[in-house]
Tab-separated table of C-alpha atoms in Angstrom:
chain	number	residue	atom	x	y	z
A	765	MET	CA	-10.415	1.060	-4.906
A	766	ILE	CA	-11.353	1.467	-1.293
A	767	GLY	CA	-15.109	1.307	-0.810
A	768	ALA	CA	-17.718	0.885	1.888
A	769	GLU	CA	-17.160	-0.479	5.368
A	770	LEU	CA	-17.104	-4.276	5.472
A	771	LEU	CA	-15.865	-5.346	8.908
A	772	ARG	CA	-16.189	-3.666	12.297
A	773	VAL	CA	-14.172	-5.054	15.194
A	774	GLU	CA	-14.770	-3.820	18.733
A	775	GLY	CA	-12.853	-4.678	21.890
A	776	LEU	CA	-11.717	-8.078	20.663
A	777	THR	CA	-9.936	-9.940	23.471
A	778	LYS	CA	-8.687	-13.491	23.861
A	779	HIS	CA	-7.346	-14.908	27.131
A	780	TYR	CA	-5.657	-18.262	27.493
A	781	GLY	CA	-6.277	-18.708	31.208
A	782	ALA	CA	-4.370	-15.851	32.809
A	783	ARG	CA	-2.290	-15.248	29.689
A	784	ILE	CA	-3.305	-12.614	27.155
A	785	GLY	CA	-3.566	-13.703	23.518
A	786	CYS	CA	-4.791	-10.346	22.276
A	787	ALA	CA	-6.418	-7.525	24.177
A	788	ASP	CA	-9.015	-4.926	23.322
A	789	VAL	CA	-8.448	-4.739	19.573
A	790	SER	CA	-10.747	-2.401	17.632
A	791	PHE	CA	-10.676	-1.356	13.984
A	792	ASP	CA	-12.771	-1.013	10.828
A	793	LEU	CA	-12.001	-2.446	7.424
A	794	ARG	CA	-13.334	-1.329	4.050
A	795	GLU	CA	-13.844	-3.044	0.703
A	796	GLY	CA	-10.599	-3.203	-1.246
A	797	GLU	CA	-8.534	-2.309	1.793
A	798	VAL	CA	-5.478	-4.346	2.772
A	799	LEU	CA	-4.628	-4.289	6.464
A	800	ALA	CA	-1.348	-5.780	7.673
A	801	ILE	CA	-0.958	-6.966	11.249
A	802	VAL	CA	2.735	-7.021	12.111
A	803	GLY	CA	4.702	-8.063	15.153
A	804	GLU	CA	7.233	-10.615	16.323
A	805	SER	CA	6.317	-14.221	16.991
A	806	GLY	CA	4.337	-14.383	20.211
A	807	SER	CA	2.938	-10.879	19.745
A	808	GLY	CA	-0.603	-12.207	19.425
A	809	LYS	CA	-1.034	-11.562	15.723
A	810	SER	CA	-1.978	-15.126	14.825
A	811	THR	CA	-4.372	-15.349	17.772
A	812	LEU	CA	-5.981	-12.164	16.542
A	813	LEU	CA	-6.227	-13.478	12.967
A	814	ASN	CA	-7.847	-16.694	14.178
A	815	CYS	CA	-10.390	-14.741	16.238
A	816	LEU	CA	-11.118	-12.410	13.309
A	817	SER	CA	-11.624	-15.254	10.862
A	818	ALA	CA	-14.083	-17.014	13.198
A	819	GLN	CA	-11.763	-19.929	13.908
A	820	LEU	CA	-11.170	-19.135	17.576
A	821	GLU	CA	-13.900	-17.803	19.812
A	822	PRO	CA	-12.769	-14.615	21.598
A	823	SER	CA	-13.183	-14.086	25.358
A	824	ALA	CA	-14.774	-10.684	24.750
A	825	GLY	CA	-15.590	-8.241	22.008
A	826	THR	CA	-17.636	-8.292	18.821
A	827	ILE	CA	-17.062	-8.622	15.104
A	828	THR	CA	-19.683	-7.271	12.734
A	829	TYR	CA	-19.541	-8.266	9.081
A	830	LEU	CA	-21.399	-5.995	6.677
A	831	ARG	CA	-22.581	-8.197	3.843
A	832	GLY	CA	-22.870	-6.917	0.263
A	833	ASP	CA	-26.676	-6.713	0.567
A	834	GLY	CA	-26.349	-4.365	3.555
A	835	ALA	CA	-27.080	-6.912	6.306
A	836	ALA	CA	-24.968	-6.451	9.457
A	837	LEU	CA	-24.003	-9.875	10.816
A	838	ASP	CA	-22.731	-10.527	14.325
A	839	VAL	CA	-20.057	-13.118	13.524
A	840	TYR	CA	-19.964	-14.827	16.931
A	841	GLY	CA	-23.671	-14.260	17.536
A	842	MET	CA	-24.810	-16.321	14.531
A	843	SER	CA	-25.300	-20.078	14.438
A	844	GLU	CA	-22.340	-22.356	13.762
A	845	PRO	CA	-23.652	-23.478	10.329
A	846	ALA	CA	-24.246	-19.857	9.303
A	847	ARG	CA	-20.706	-18.995	10.340
A	848	ARG	CA	-19.288	-21.923	8.350
A	849	MET	CA	-21.304	-20.802	5.333
A	850	LEU	CA	-19.830	-17.316	5.636
A	851	GLN	CA	-16.305	-18.786	5.781
A	852	ARG	CA	-16.993	-20.732	2.586
A	853	THR	CA	-18.690	-17.987	0.595
A	854	ASP	CA	-17.831	-14.383	1.442
A	855	TRP	CA	-14.578	-15.165	3.219
A	856	ALA	CA	-11.429	-17.140	2.465
A	857	PHE	CA	-8.305	-18.068	4.372
A	858	VAL	CA	-4.765	-18.492	3.024
A	859	TYR	CA	-2.450	-20.386	5.358
A	860	GLN	CA	1.311	-20.043	5.622
A	861	ASP	CA	1.656	-23.753	5.006
A	862	ALA	CA	-0.229	-24.599	1.816
A	863	ARG	CA	-0.790	-28.111	3.159
A	864	ASP	CA	-3.245	-26.625	5.688
A	865	GLY	CA	-5.304	-24.969	2.967
A	866	LEU	CA	-5.185	-27.698	0.303
A	867	ARG	CA	-6.199	-31.328	0.129
A	868	MET	CA	-2.945	-32.952	-0.818
A	869	SER	CA	-4.523	-36.164	-2.110
A	870	VAL	CA	-6.859	-34.361	-4.531
A	871	SER	CA	-5.798	-33.021	-7.947
A	872	ALA	CA	-5.080	-29.319	-8.490
A	873	GLY	CA	-8.295	-28.924	-10.465
A	874	GLY	CA	-10.170	-30.836	-7.783
A	875	ASN	CA	-8.869	-28.533	-5.074
A	876	ILE	CA	-10.345	-25.529	-6.862
A	877	GLY	CA	-13.516	-27.349	-7.958
A	878	GLU	CA	-14.204	-28.636	-4.485
A	879	ARG	CA	-14.483	-25.173	-3.068
A	880	MET	CA	-16.759	-24.117	-5.911
A	881	MET	CA	-18.987	-27.146	-5.313
A	882	ALA	CA	-19.211	-26.207	-1.646
A	883	VAL	CA	-21.024	-23.046	-2.666
A	884	GLY	CA	-23.423	-24.828	-4.993
A	885	ASN	CA	-21.708	-25.163	-8.380
A	886	ARG	CA	-22.666	-28.506	-9.896
A	887	HIS	CA	-21.878	-28.457	-13.594
A	888	TYR	CA	-18.686	-30.502	-14.079
A	889	GLY	CA	-17.646	-28.883	-17.372
A	890	ALA	CA	-18.154	-25.368	-16.024
A	891	ILE	CA	-16.234	-26.157	-12.847
A	892	ARG	CA	-13.339	-27.642	-14.798
A	893	ALA	CA	-13.227	-24.641	-17.147
A	894	GLU	CA	-13.248	-22.251	-14.199
A	895	ALA	CA	-10.538	-24.251	-12.392
A	896	SER	CA	-8.459	-24.113	-15.536
A	897	GLY	CA	-8.898	-20.327	-15.723
A	898	TRP	CA	-7.758	-19.999	-12.125
A	899	LEU	CA	-4.660	-22.109	-12.733
A	900	GLU	CA	-3.723	-19.747	-15.558
A	901	ARG	CA	-4.312	-16.708	-13.370
A	902	VAL	CA	-1.858	-18.046	-10.793
A	903	GLU	CA	0.607	-19.090	-13.514
A	904	ILE	CA	0.275	-22.838	-13.172
A	905	GLY	CA	0.228	-24.651	-16.516
A	906	THR	CA	-3.214	-26.084	-17.251
A	907	ASP	CA	-1.485	-29.342	-18.173
A	908	ARG	CA	-0.978	-29.747	-14.410
A	909	ILE	CA	-4.725	-29.703	-13.651
A	910	ASP	CA	-4.841	-33.436	-12.863
A	911	ASP	CA	-1.625	-33.501	-10.822
A	912	ARG	CA	-1.756	-33.573	-7.064
A	913	PRO	CA	-0.261	-30.667	-5.099
A	914	SER	CA	2.124	-33.120	-3.454
A	915	ALA	CA	3.964	-33.100	-6.806
A	916	PHE	CA	4.226	-29.269	-6.781
A	917	SER	CA	7.019	-27.027	-5.518
A	918	GLY	CA	6.410	-24.836	-2.442
A	919	GLY	CA	5.735	-21.730	-4.522
A	920	MET	CA	3.308	-23.551	-6.831
A	921	ARG	CA	1.422	-25.005	-3.885
A	922	GLN	CA	1.026	-21.570	-2.414
A	923	ARG	CA	-0.283	-20.239	-5.731
A	924	LEU	CA	-2.727	-23.142	-5.935
A	925	GLN	CA	-3.921	-22.394	-2.421
A	926	ILE	CA	-4.587	-18.791	-3.465
A	927	ALA	CA	-6.499	-19.961	-6.548
A	928	ARG	CA	-8.596	-22.286	-4.382
A	929	ALA	CA	-9.312	-19.482	-1.914
A	930	LEU	CA	-10.312	-16.949	-4.563
A	931	ALA	CA	-12.333	-19.275	-6.814
A	932	THR	CA	-15.538	-18.556	-4.899
A	933	LYS	CA	-15.025	-14.781	-5.300
A	934	PRO	CA	-14.787	-13.894	-1.609
A	935	ARG	CA	-14.969	-10.270	-0.447
A	936	LEU	CA	-12.646	-10.747	2.516
A	937	VAL	CA	-9.484	-12.845	2.597
A	938	PHE	CA	-7.408	-13.647	5.663
A	939	MET	CA	-3.749	-14.411	5.001
A	940	ASP	CA	-1.296	-15.803	7.537
A	941	GLU	CA	2.317	-15.192	6.411
A	942	PRO	CA	1.460	-16.114	2.800
A	943	THR	CA	5.056	-15.687	1.610
A	944	GLY	CA	6.736	-17.100	4.706
A	945	GLY	CA	9.167	-19.957	4.203
A	946	LEU	CA	9.580	-19.394	0.450
A	947	ASP	CA	12.736	-18.483	-1.471
A	948	VAL	CA	13.157	-14.761	-2.097
A	949	SER	CA	12.577	-14.987	-5.857
A	950	VAL	CA	9.477	-17.145	-5.327
A	951	GLN	CA	8.302	-14.622	-2.733
A	952	ALA	CA	8.613	-11.727	-5.182
A	953	ARG	CA	6.514	-13.543	-7.753
A	954	LEU	CA	3.850	-14.354	-5.175
A	955	LEU	CA	3.753	-10.775	-3.851
A	956	ASP	CA	3.292	-9.437	-7.353
A	957	MET	CA	0.507	-11.942	-7.962
A	958	ILE	CA	-1.303	-11.302	-4.673
A	959	ARG	CA	-1.184	-7.575	-5.269
A	960	ALA	CA	-2.553	-7.886	-8.788
A	961	LEU	CA	-5.388	-10.217	-7.734
A	962	VAL	CA	-6.307	-8.068	-4.735
A	963	GLY	CA	-6.597	-5.055	-7.040
A	964	GLN	CA	-8.430	-6.895	-9.791
A	965	TYR	CA	-11.103	-8.383	-7.508
A	966	ASN	CA	-11.139	-5.444	-5.077
A	967	LEU	CA	-10.563	-7.779	-2.148
A	968	ALA	CA	-10.388	-6.708	1.450
A	969	VAL	CA	-7.457	-8.500	3.049
A	970	ILE	CA	-6.264	-8.951	6.605
A	971	LEU	CA	-2.668	-10.063	6.345
A	972	VAL	CA	-0.487	-11.275	9.184
A	973	THR	CA	3.233	-10.947	8.588
A	974	HIS	CA	6.422	-10.403	10.516
A	975	ASP	CA	8.055	-9.054	7.343
A	976	LEU	CA	7.777	-5.275	7.168
A	977	ALA	CA	8.804	-5.238	3.496
A	978	VAL	CA	5.802	-7.456	2.679
A	979	ALA	CA	3.560	-5.149	4.705
A	980	ARG	CA	4.909	-2.119	2.835
A	981	LEU	CA	4.369	-3.605	-0.595
A	982	LEU	CA	0.940	-5.114	-0.026
A	983	SER	CA	-0.940	-3.143	2.591
A	984	HIS	CA	-2.685	0.195	2.786
A	985	ARG	CA	-2.828	0.249	6.562
A	986	MET	CA	-1.016	-1.545	9.305
A	987	MET	CA	-1.384	-2.434	12.972
A	988	VAL	CA	1.668	-3.114	15.109
A	989	MET	CA	1.248	-5.659	17.893
A	990	THR	CA	3.371	-6.560	20.855
A	991	LYS	CA	2.433	-8.646	23.893
A	992	GLY	CA	-1.147	-8.961	22.700
A	993	HIS	CA	-1.743	-5.231	22.364
A	994	VAL	CA	-1.998	-3.045	19.294
A	995	VAL	CA	0.478	-0.261	20.052
A	996	GLU	CA	0.231	1.674	16.821
A	997	GLN	CA	-1.926	1.732	13.715
A	998	GLY	CA	-2.281	3.916	10.654
A	999	LEU	CA	-1.363	4.342	7.029
A	1000	THR	CA	1.366	1.811	6.212
A	1001	ASP	CA	3.999	4.213	4.883
A	1002	GLN	CA	3.345	6.589	7.769
A	1003	VAL	CA	3.818	3.904	10.421
A	1004	LEU	CA	7.008	2.654	8.749
A	1005	ASP	CA	8.544	6.032	7.908
A	1006	ASP	CA	7.453	7.999	10.977
A	1007	PRO	CA	6.887	5.431	13.743
A	1008	GLN	CA	5.614	6.945	16.971
A	1009	HIS	CA	5.629	4.130	19.505
A	1010	ALA	CA	8.853	2.902	21.134
A	1011	TYR	CA	8.206	-0.673	20.007
A	1012	THR	CA	7.533	0.320	16.377
A	1013	GLN	CA	10.680	2.437	16.291
A	1014	GLN	CA	12.682	-0.507	17.569
A	1015	LEU	CA	11.051	-2.850	15.044
A	1016	VAL	CA	11.648	-0.526	12.091
A	1017	SER	CA	15.247	0.223	13.064
A	1018	SER	CA	16.156	-3.429	13.555
A	1019	ILE	CA	15.489	-4.523	9.982
A	1020	LEU	CA	17.978	-4.287	7.185
A	1021	GLN	CA	15.794	-2.461	4.694
A	1022	THR	CA	12.153	-2.012	3.804
B	1177	MET	CA	-5.072	31.043	-9.822
B	1178	THR	CA	-6.711	29.220	-6.966
B	1179	ILE	CA	-4.925	27.987	-3.878
B	1180	ARG	CA	-4.632	24.210	-4.109
B	1181	ILE	CA	-2.394	23.457	-1.128
B	1182	LYS	CA	-2.551	25.402	2.100
B	1183	VAL	CA	-0.258	24.645	5.021
B	1184	GLU	CA	-1.472	26.318	8.211
B	1185	ALA	CA	0.673	26.679	11.326
B	1186	VAL	CA	1.970	23.131	11.315
B	1187	ALA	CA	4.428	21.730	13.819
B	1188	LYS	CA	6.536	18.610	13.777
B	1189	GLU	CA	8.658	16.912	16.359
B	1190	PHE	CA	10.302	13.515	16.514
B	1191	THR	CA	10.379	11.506	19.730
B	1192	LEU	CA	13.423	9.243	19.849
B	1193	HIS	CA	12.508	6.391	22.159
B	1194	ALA	CA	15.875	4.683	21.681
B	1195	GLN	CA	17.483	7.734	23.258
B	1196	GLY	CA	15.393	7.896	26.398
B	1197	GLY	CA	12.425	9.538	24.720
B	1198	VAL	CA	14.269	12.715	23.799
B	1199	ARG	CA	11.996	15.055	21.868
B	1200	LEU	CA	13.335	16.770	18.831
B	1201	PRO	CA	11.209	19.673	17.593
B	1202	VAL	CA	12.041	20.292	13.941
B	1203	MET	CA	9.320	22.664	12.806
B	1204	SER	CA	6.803	25.025	14.322
B	1205	ASP	CA	4.214	27.463	13.033
B	1206	ALA	CA	5.004	26.656	9.418
B	1207	SER	CA	2.575	28.152	6.920
B	1208	MET	CA	2.649	28.343	3.136
B	1209	GLU	CA	0.385	27.947	0.156
B	1210	ALA	CA	0.649	26.791	-3.428
B	1211	ARG	CA	-1.510	28.012	-6.281
B	1212	GLY	CA	-2.458	26.297	-9.490
B	1213	GLY	CA	-0.122	27.136	-12.373
B	1214	GLU	CA	2.726	28.117	-10.078
B	1215	CYS	CA	5.814	26.422	-8.723
B	1216	THR	CA	7.039	26.999	-5.187
B	1217	ALA	CA	10.563	25.965	-4.245
B	1218	LEU	CA	11.414	24.895	-0.714
B	1219	ILE	CA	14.936	26.049	0.061
B	1220	GLY	CA	17.286	25.874	3.031
B	1221	GLU	CA	20.351	23.930	4.032
B	1222	SER	CA	20.446	20.195	4.115
B	1223	GLY	CA	18.623	19.111	7.280
B	1224	ALA	CA	16.555	22.290	7.453
B	1225	GLY	CA	13.356	20.287	6.956
B	1226	LYS	CA	12.494	20.638	3.264
B	1227	SER	CA	11.800	16.956	2.721
B	1228	THR	CA	10.126	16.681	6.125
B	1229	LEU	CA	7.607	19.377	5.187
B	1230	MET	CA	7.017	17.720	1.815
B	1231	ARG	CA	6.424	14.348	3.478
B	1232	MET	CA	3.954	15.974	5.879
B	1233	ILE	CA	2.027	17.436	2.937
B	1234	TYR	CA	1.878	13.967	1.371
B	1235	GLY	CA	0.688	12.469	4.672
B	1236	ASN	CA	3.776	10.293	4.900
B	1237	TYR	CA	4.891	11.991	8.146
B	1238	ARG	CA	2.490	12.830	10.932
B	1239	THR	CA	1.818	16.413	11.875
B	1240	GLN	CA	1.665	17.422	15.541
B	1241	ALA	CA	-0.245	20.678	15.122
B	1242	GLY	CA	-1.905	22.717	12.390
B	1243	ARG	CA	-3.667	21.761	9.159
B	1244	ILE	CA	-2.590	20.810	5.658
B	1245	LEU	CA	-5.471	21.445	3.282
B	1246	ILE	CA	-5.531	19.989	-0.208
B	1247	GLU	CA	-8.216	20.904	-2.731
B	1248	HIS	CA	-9.559	17.494	-3.672
B	1249	GLN	CA	-12.604	16.899	-5.887
B	1250	GLY	CA	-14.190	20.216	-4.971
B	1251	ARG	CA	-13.554	20.101	-1.226
B	1252	SER	CA	-10.696	20.617	1.200
B	1253	VAL	CA	-9.113	17.586	2.848
B	1254	ASP	CA	-6.860	18.068	5.863
B	1255	MET	CA	-4.002	15.608	5.360
B	1256	ALA	CA	-2.964	16.022	8.991
B	1257	SER	CA	-6.213	14.577	10.332
B	1258	ALA	CA	-7.734	12.593	7.444
B	1259	GLU	CA	-8.485	8.874	7.789
B	1260	PRO	CA	-6.051	6.549	5.961
B	1261	HIS	CA	-8.537	5.795	3.162
B	1262	GLU	CA	-9.080	9.526	2.568
B	1263	VAL	CA	-5.331	10.155	2.386
B	1264	LEU	CA	-5.083	7.345	-0.167
B	1265	GLU	CA	-7.908	8.873	-2.222
B	1266	VAL	CA	-6.157	12.249	-2.296
B	1267	ARG	CA	-2.938	10.519	-3.376
B	1268	ARG	CA	-4.733	8.483	-6.020
B	1269	LEU	CA	-6.499	11.366	-7.735
B	1270	THR	CA	-5.067	14.706	-6.682
B	1271	LEU	CA	-1.593	14.671	-5.208
B	1272	GLY	CA	1.429	13.208	-6.986
B	1273	TYR	CA	4.828	12.810	-5.377
B	1274	VAL	CA	8.143	12.152	-7.084
B	1275	THR	CA	10.779	11.083	-4.582
B	1276	GLN	CA	14.415	10.245	-5.062
B	1277	PHE	CA	13.670	6.650	-4.178
B	1278	LEU	CA	11.926	4.055	-6.245
B	1279	ARG	CA	9.850	1.582	-4.272
B	1280	VAL	CA	8.203	-1.121	-6.335
B	1281	ILE	CA	7.338	-4.762	-6.136
B	1282	PRO	CA	10.181	-6.850	-7.529
B	1283	ARG	CA	9.426	-8.437	-10.895
B	1284	VAL	CA	6.924	-5.824	-12.102
B	1285	PRO	CA	8.039	-4.531	-15.534
B	1286	THR	CA	8.990	-0.870	-15.885
B	1287	LEU	CA	6.165	-0.232	-18.331
B	1288	ASP	CA	3.606	-1.383	-15.750
B	1289	VAL	CA	5.300	0.527	-12.933
B	1290	VAL	CA	4.776	3.714	-14.965
B	1291	ALA	CA	1.246	2.803	-16.111
B	1292	GLU	CA	0.049	1.862	-12.621
B	1293	PRO	CA	-1.107	5.323	-11.414
B	1294	LEU	CA	-3.277	5.559	-14.551
B	1295	LEU	CA	-4.840	2.150	-13.956
B	1296	ALA	CA	-5.562	3.298	-10.405
B	1297	VAL	CA	-7.695	6.154	-11.739
B	1298	GLY	CA	-9.579	3.902	-14.140
B	1299	THR	CA	-7.725	4.417	-17.428
B	1300	ASP	CA	-7.933	1.298	-19.579
B	1301	ILE	CA	-4.789	-0.759	-19.785
B	1302	GLU	CA	-3.893	-0.075	-23.422
B	1303	ALA	CA	-4.257	3.699	-23.075
B	1304	ALA	CA	-2.256	3.584	-19.830
B	1305	ARG	CA	0.564	1.619	-21.452
B	1306	GLU	CA	0.535	3.931	-24.469
B	1307	ARG	CA	1.023	6.931	-22.207
B	1308	ALA	CA	3.727	5.056	-20.265
B	1309	ARG	CA	5.572	4.294	-23.525
B	1310	ALA	CA	5.391	7.951	-24.549
B	1311	LEU	CA	6.777	9.147	-21.217
B	1312	LEU	CA	9.573	6.575	-21.119
B	1313	THR	CA	10.535	7.468	-24.671
B	1314	ARG	CA	10.536	11.170	-23.854
B	1315	LEU	CA	12.742	10.541	-20.819
B	1316	ARG	CA	15.112	8.402	-22.895
B	1317	VAL	CA	14.655	5.150	-21.008
B	1318	ARG	CA	15.728	2.560	-23.584
B	1319	GLU	CA	12.926	0.379	-24.892
B	1320	ALA	CA	14.952	-2.751	-24.138
B	1321	LEU	CA	14.528	-1.944	-20.446
B	1322	TRP	CA	10.719	-1.596	-20.449
B	1323	PRO	CA	9.929	-5.283	-19.861
B	1324	LEU	CA	12.394	-5.425	-16.921
B	1325	SER	CA	11.939	-4.466	-13.301
B	1326	PRO	CA	13.524	-1.045	-12.655
B	1327	LEU	CA	15.105	-2.372	-9.450
B	1328	THR	CA	18.227	-3.372	-11.364
B	1329	PHE	CA	18.605	-0.034	-13.198
B	1330	SER	CA	21.207	2.684	-12.598
B	1331	GLY	CA	20.346	5.608	-10.332
B	1332	GLY	CA	19.648	7.962	-13.240
B	1333	GLU	CA	17.438	5.420	-15.010
B	1334	GLN	CA	15.478	4.734	-11.832
B	1335	GLN	CA	14.945	8.434	-11.331
B	1336	ARG	CA	13.576	8.822	-14.843
B	1337	VAL	CA	11.217	5.874	-14.292
B	1338	ASN	CA	10.094	7.571	-11.096
B	1339	ILE	CA	9.448	10.833	-12.941
B	1340	ALA	CA	7.544	9.057	-15.710
B	1341	ARG	CA	5.399	7.382	-13.049
B	1342	GLY	CA	4.819	10.690	-11.241
B	1343	PHE	CA	3.701	12.410	-14.456
B	1344	ALA	CA	1.625	9.535	-15.895
B	1345	HIS	CA	-1.623	10.667	-14.329
B	1346	GLU	CA	-2.113	14.425	-14.565
B	1347	TYR	CA	-2.429	15.235	-10.871
B	1348	PRO	CA	-3.677	18.747	-10.027
B	1349	CYS	CA	-0.946	18.982	-7.373
B	1350	LEU	CA	2.633	17.736	-7.594
B	1351	LEU	CA	5.371	17.361	-5.007
B	1352	LEU	CA	8.853	16.973	-6.479
B	1353	ASP	CA	11.779	16.064	-4.231
B	1354	GLU	CA	15.020	16.708	-6.183
B	1355	PRO	CA	13.597	15.417	-9.478
B	1356	THR	CA	16.708	16.373	-11.426
B	1357	ALA	CA	19.369	15.365	-8.886
B	1358	SER	CA	21.051	12.523	-10.768
B	1359	LEU	CA	20.224	13.483	-14.351
B	1360	ASP	CA	22.503	14.639	-17.134
B	1361	ALA	CA	21.943	18.013	-18.815
B	1362	VAL	CA	19.731	16.707	-21.629
B	1363	ASN	CA	17.395	14.780	-19.341
B	1364	LYS	CA	17.341	17.619	-16.841
B	1365	GLU	CA	16.124	19.913	-19.622
B	1366	THR	CA	13.347	17.437	-20.466
B	1367	VAL	CA	12.186	17.278	-16.854
B	1368	VAL	CA	12.223	21.071	-16.510
B	1369	THR	CA	10.102	21.308	-19.677
B	1370	MET	CA	7.681	18.732	-18.287
B	1371	ILE	CA	7.301	20.814	-15.103
B	1372	GLU	CA	6.669	23.924	-17.213
B	1373	GLU	CA	3.993	22.058	-19.161
B	1374	ALA	CA	2.358	20.915	-15.909
B	1375	LYS	CA	2.257	24.518	-14.701
B	1376	ALA	CA	0.685	25.570	-17.988
B	1377	ARG	CA	-2.058	22.982	-17.343
B	1378	GLY	CA	-2.735	24.665	-13.996
B	1379	VAL	CA	-0.936	22.231	-11.736
B	1380	ALA	CA	0.259	23.485	-8.347
B	1381	VAL	CA	3.882	22.384	-7.924
B	1382	ILE	CA	5.986	22.329	-4.763
B	1383	GLY	CA	9.567	21.306	-5.370
B	1384	ILE	CA	12.986	20.872	-3.851
B	1385	PHE	CA	15.667	21.694	-6.421
B	1386	HIS	CA	19.315	21.860	-5.427
B	1387	ASP	CA	20.084	23.560	-8.733
B	1388	ALA	CA	19.609	27.334	-8.408
B	1389	SER	CA	19.305	27.852	-12.174
B	1390	VAL	CA	16.367	25.419	-12.286
B	1391	ARG	CA	14.688	27.264	-9.416
B	1392	GLU	CA	15.113	30.617	-11.077
B	1393	ARG	CA	13.726	29.333	-14.323
B	1394	ILE	CA	10.544	27.639	-13.116
B	1395	CYS	CA	9.682	28.844	-9.598
B	1396	GLU	CA	7.492	31.879	-8.898
B	1397	HIS	CA	8.132	31.570	-5.160
B	1398	GLN	CA	10.934	30.408	-2.917
B	1399	ILE	CA	10.304	29.557	0.724
B	1400	ASP	CA	13.245	29.207	3.070
B	1401	VAL	CA	12.139	26.527	5.524
B	1402	THR	CA	14.823	27.654	7.998
B	1403	ARG	CA	12.314	30.213	9.173
B	1404	PHE	CA	10.035	27.378	10.328
B	1405	ALA	CA	12.697	26.062	12.718
B	1406	PRO	CA	11.535	26.139	16.339
B	1407	GLN	CA	13.161	28.843	18.440
B	1408	SER	CA	16.309	27.621	20.154
B	1409	GLY	CA	15.899	26.259	23.658
B	1410	ALA	CA	12.640	24.550	22.796
B	1411	ALA	CA	14.217	21.091	22.929
B	1412	ALA	CA	13.550	19.225	26.136
């Protein structure tokens, strides 16, 4: 269910020298709300996601995170350690390539446990039990808890990455093409799982995708980007079914089916 | 009964950027209302704008002018200007919509597709599935199909799943776009009875029914949307 405001973004801009990464992006996000950022490669959507998730300092603009206790935090105004703490506790990031979000030389259970330990969990038995619960939730057999992700298929790795990201119960999750590069049937399973988990834990999600069908199935709202600018935003089905901007119309009409 | 949906002087035009930005006005000064316990049919030739108006009421199409007021939790929400999260709240609790198309995540079983709107309003999972089973049974969707995704079903089966989903939560307002289009006589009768029962509960229904006998049986009002067409010569 969509709740209170959680993120406020104002005038976010990133220049690479004279080149525009993203320009003057503003929006609000609420608890439980899934926002898709769509556009072709080079549209600036990944730059924007990196700025939003405090991994790439913007050239201008502010991001305010409204913590559960009511505190309003200026994401780029806080100290580096405080920002890292926020990324480990309230936030999580799911990468397109699971290898970027997992430690490939550590067991599946260890990957989940590690993130829990980073937020202060110390009891080995409790961590292992929790890791085991998360493996079940993402449909990985608990008999695989001691296997390394390097022995997993692409779809399993991605599910493990999601388990690792959600184990600390974040409020806000950033996802960069989470189903990209997977077989269609594996994609369907992952979409179903992401949607169920997002609903169950009432997560706010900012999702970057070039796949409009993924945006339609997962998101409540979407923003369309081209050449670093947001050209249209609104309710997902409205943007897809009644696109207003020339670029969105072209994008929607050039896909086979959504 | 009280007015639950009020459409006030709305206008709609499409701008076709692929054709040099040509503007296509399709509706102007359209007004209508729907009361609880009554069914209003939208009529007019194919292309006259029946589905367009229905999509505007649901907030699926944007509205260029006017207001679309829905009675929601004791207040009026204007779907034409509401924020996305407000539109979603109205859809979650107040306004149901049965389309001719089924859009679901692949892999989700039929039973859960039907139960989902109930889970969204806080019904516990067993009660939601129980209601879903009852609706699917009533609409003669074979039990063997319930654990499967409806994406592989025939057109008629998909439509019945869609109807079951649309009637799972008892919305105070219902939009029905050709709910009986691909159904046989027996299933059509069931759906018509379900609409009559909804009216008896006080639901405001707006529907598009190609079948004149269905309209005459369940609709108190018929609105010809042709009269909302912009006057000729308005296109630029």
